[in-house]
C-alpha positions as MATLAB code, in Angstrom:
seq = 'XXXXXXXXXXXXXXXXXXXXXXXXXXXXXXXXXXXXXXXXXXXXXXXXXXXXXXXXXXXXXXXXXXXXXXXXXXXXXXXXXXXXXXXXXXXXXXXXXXXXXXXXXXXXXXXXXXXXXXXXXXXXXXXXXXXXXXXXXXXXXXXXXXXXXXXXXXXXXXXX';
ca = [
     -16.032   -8.240   10.241;
     -17.259   -8.745    6.443;
     -16.236   -6.015    4.222;
     -19.437   -4.348    3.207;
     -20.716   -3.412   -0.535;
     -19.919    0.471    1.103;
     -16.866   -0.319    2.306;
     -15.865   -1.478   -1.151;
     -17.330    1.650   -3.003;
     -15.781    4.201   -0.569;
     -12.368    2.487   -1.729;
     -13.172    2.660   -5.637;
     -14.719    5.928   -5.817;
     -11.666    7.327   -4.113;
      -9.461    5.089   -5.803;
     -10.835    7.554   -8.729;
     -10.173   10.989   -7.274;
      -6.670    9.765   -6.255;
      -5.507    8.657   -9.413;
      -6.221   11.369  -11.468;
      -2.795   12.708   -9.380;
      -0.989    9.583   -9.397;
       2.301   12.005   -9.555;
       1.181   14.575   -6.033;
       0.071   11.536   -4.966;
       3.023    9.142   -5.468;
       5.061   11.755   -3.677;
       2.703   13.240   -0.690;
       2.729    8.918   -0.474;
       6.679    8.052   -0.394;
       6.702   11.508    1.719;
       4.863   10.379    4.232;
       6.528    7.472    4.655;
       9.848    9.074    5.581;
       8.366   11.648    8.388;
       7.279    9.379   10.123;
      10.206    6.678    9.640;
      13.627    7.840    7.732;
      15.736    4.883    8.100;
      12.862    3.348    5.602;
      14.763    5.033    3.019;
      16.614    2.699    2.733;
      14.322   -0.449    1.947;
      13.814    1.381   -1.531;
      16.022    1.117   -4.294;
      14.811    4.377   -5.821;
      15.380    6.400   -2.574;
      17.946    4.771   -1.723;
      21.253    6.906   -3.137;
      19.190   10.022   -3.083;
      18.621   12.690   -0.622;
      15.012   13.687   -1.848;
      12.265   12.525   -3.335;
      12.951   12.054   -6.916;
       9.851   14.850   -8.020;
      10.192   12.330  -11.291;
      11.890    8.780  -10.409;
       9.428    6.689  -12.576;
      10.362    3.739  -10.573;
       8.772    5.616   -7.383;
       5.282    6.277   -9.036;
       5.142    2.883  -10.531;
       5.903    1.800   -7.055;
       2.992    4.265   -5.340;
       0.356    2.947   -7.865;
       0.917   -1.014   -7.403;
       0.514   -0.325   -3.696;
      -2.524    2.360   -3.682;
      -4.302   -0.549   -6.446;
      -3.181   -3.768   -4.955;
      -5.120   -2.506   -1.648;
      -7.966   -0.882   -3.743;
      -8.806   -4.642   -5.454;
      -7.671   -5.729   -2.442;
     -11.113   -3.795   -1.132;
     -13.091   -5.616   -4.366;
     -11.920   -8.689   -3.165;
     -12.582   -8.821    1.007;
     -16.434   -8.047   -0.808;
     -16.681  -10.303   -3.401;
     -14.503  -12.978   -1.908;
     -14.522  -12.259    1.751;
     -10.314  -12.387    1.529;
      -7.968  -11.114   -0.361;
      -6.293  -12.759   -2.858;
      -4.051  -11.937   -4.769;
      -2.455  -14.698   -7.926;
      -0.117  -16.986   -6.651;
       2.893  -15.428   -8.666;
       2.592  -12.193   -7.191;
       2.130  -12.629   -3.688;
       5.001  -15.262   -3.293;
       7.400  -12.218   -5.681;
       5.455  -10.105   -2.354;
       7.416  -12.076   -0.264;
      10.232  -12.531   -1.433;
      10.567   -9.041   -1.943;
       9.616   -8.067    1.681;
      11.520  -10.496    3.821;
      15.055   -9.691    1.510;
      14.652   -6.208    2.273;
      14.507   -6.913    5.916;
      10.836   -5.755    5.973;
       9.038   -6.295    9.497;
       5.814   -5.804   10.778;
       6.138   -2.021   11.957;
       7.155   -0.767    8.963;
       4.264   -2.447    7.551;
       2.438   -0.170   10.168;
       4.702    3.028    8.604;
       3.438    1.755    5.150;
      -0.633    1.707    6.164;
      -0.048    5.185    8.353;
       0.852    7.601    5.255;
      -1.253    5.133    2.528;
      -4.854    6.940    4.657;
      -2.846    9.866    5.246;
      -2.438   10.337    0.953;
      -5.787    9.376    0.589;
      -7.319   11.404    3.368;
      -4.645   15.234    1.290;
      -6.281   13.286   -1.945;
      -9.984   13.426   -0.873;
      -9.908   16.584    1.247;
     -13.296   17.109    1.920;
     -14.606   13.745    0.699;
     -12.577   12.442    3.518;
     -14.234   10.192    6.589;
     -13.735    8.060    9.150;
     -15.848    5.701    7.104;
     -12.957    6.178    4.213;
     -10.396    5.530    6.224;
     -12.251    2.584    7.881;
     -12.172    0.924    4.357;
      -8.863    1.619    3.530;
      -7.272    1.030    6.383;
      -9.307   -2.468    6.887;
      -8.233   -3.746    2.767;
      -4.774   -2.621    3.280;
      -5.188   -5.054    6.309;
      -5.526   -7.015    4.510;
      -3.649   -7.257    2.006;
      -0.365   -6.673    4.184;
      -2.105   -9.726    6.286;
      -1.795  -12.146    3.041;
       1.998  -11.065    2.382;
       2.747  -11.063    5.289;
       1.785  -15.681    5.500;
       4.251  -15.393    1.943;
       7.004  -13.979    4.087;
       6.626  -16.552    7.013;
       6.276  -19.343    4.064;
       8.600  -17.846    2.111;
      11.128  -18.176    5.298;
      10.543  -21.149    6.743;
      12.754  -23.251    3.924;
      15.517  -20.772    4.143;
      15.168  -21.782    7.922;
      15.546  -25.160    6.801;
      18.273  -24.967    4.844;
];
């Protein structure tokens, strides 16, 4: 299945709406992650020692923006190149960090669910199943690239 021009446009258009209210959407995103999987709190250094999601935590906002933005960029790459191509150093870093934190496949599903719910709430009546499908596919491809790098990273560790 190839990522269509329409899917790319849907992700780009909804990203424009999402980024108009990053603070609120960031809180919604992390709130949803913790609602689905409360134990995930310990995976994020900026949430670890807190009983609640800090309203004005710049690290939380920055992390949420990275996830939203990378998923959007993945959509553009899927359309242009047929695959997600993240800069090697970025992908190595993401693989390494996710591996060290103990991130496993179900964690990626939690983030996807939270991402889709956040996009749906942010878009309101502009949301459609088609928009959700486009964001879902872009996220799945990005997650697959990170997981592949995690496997790469784990091999040398097992060999030593």
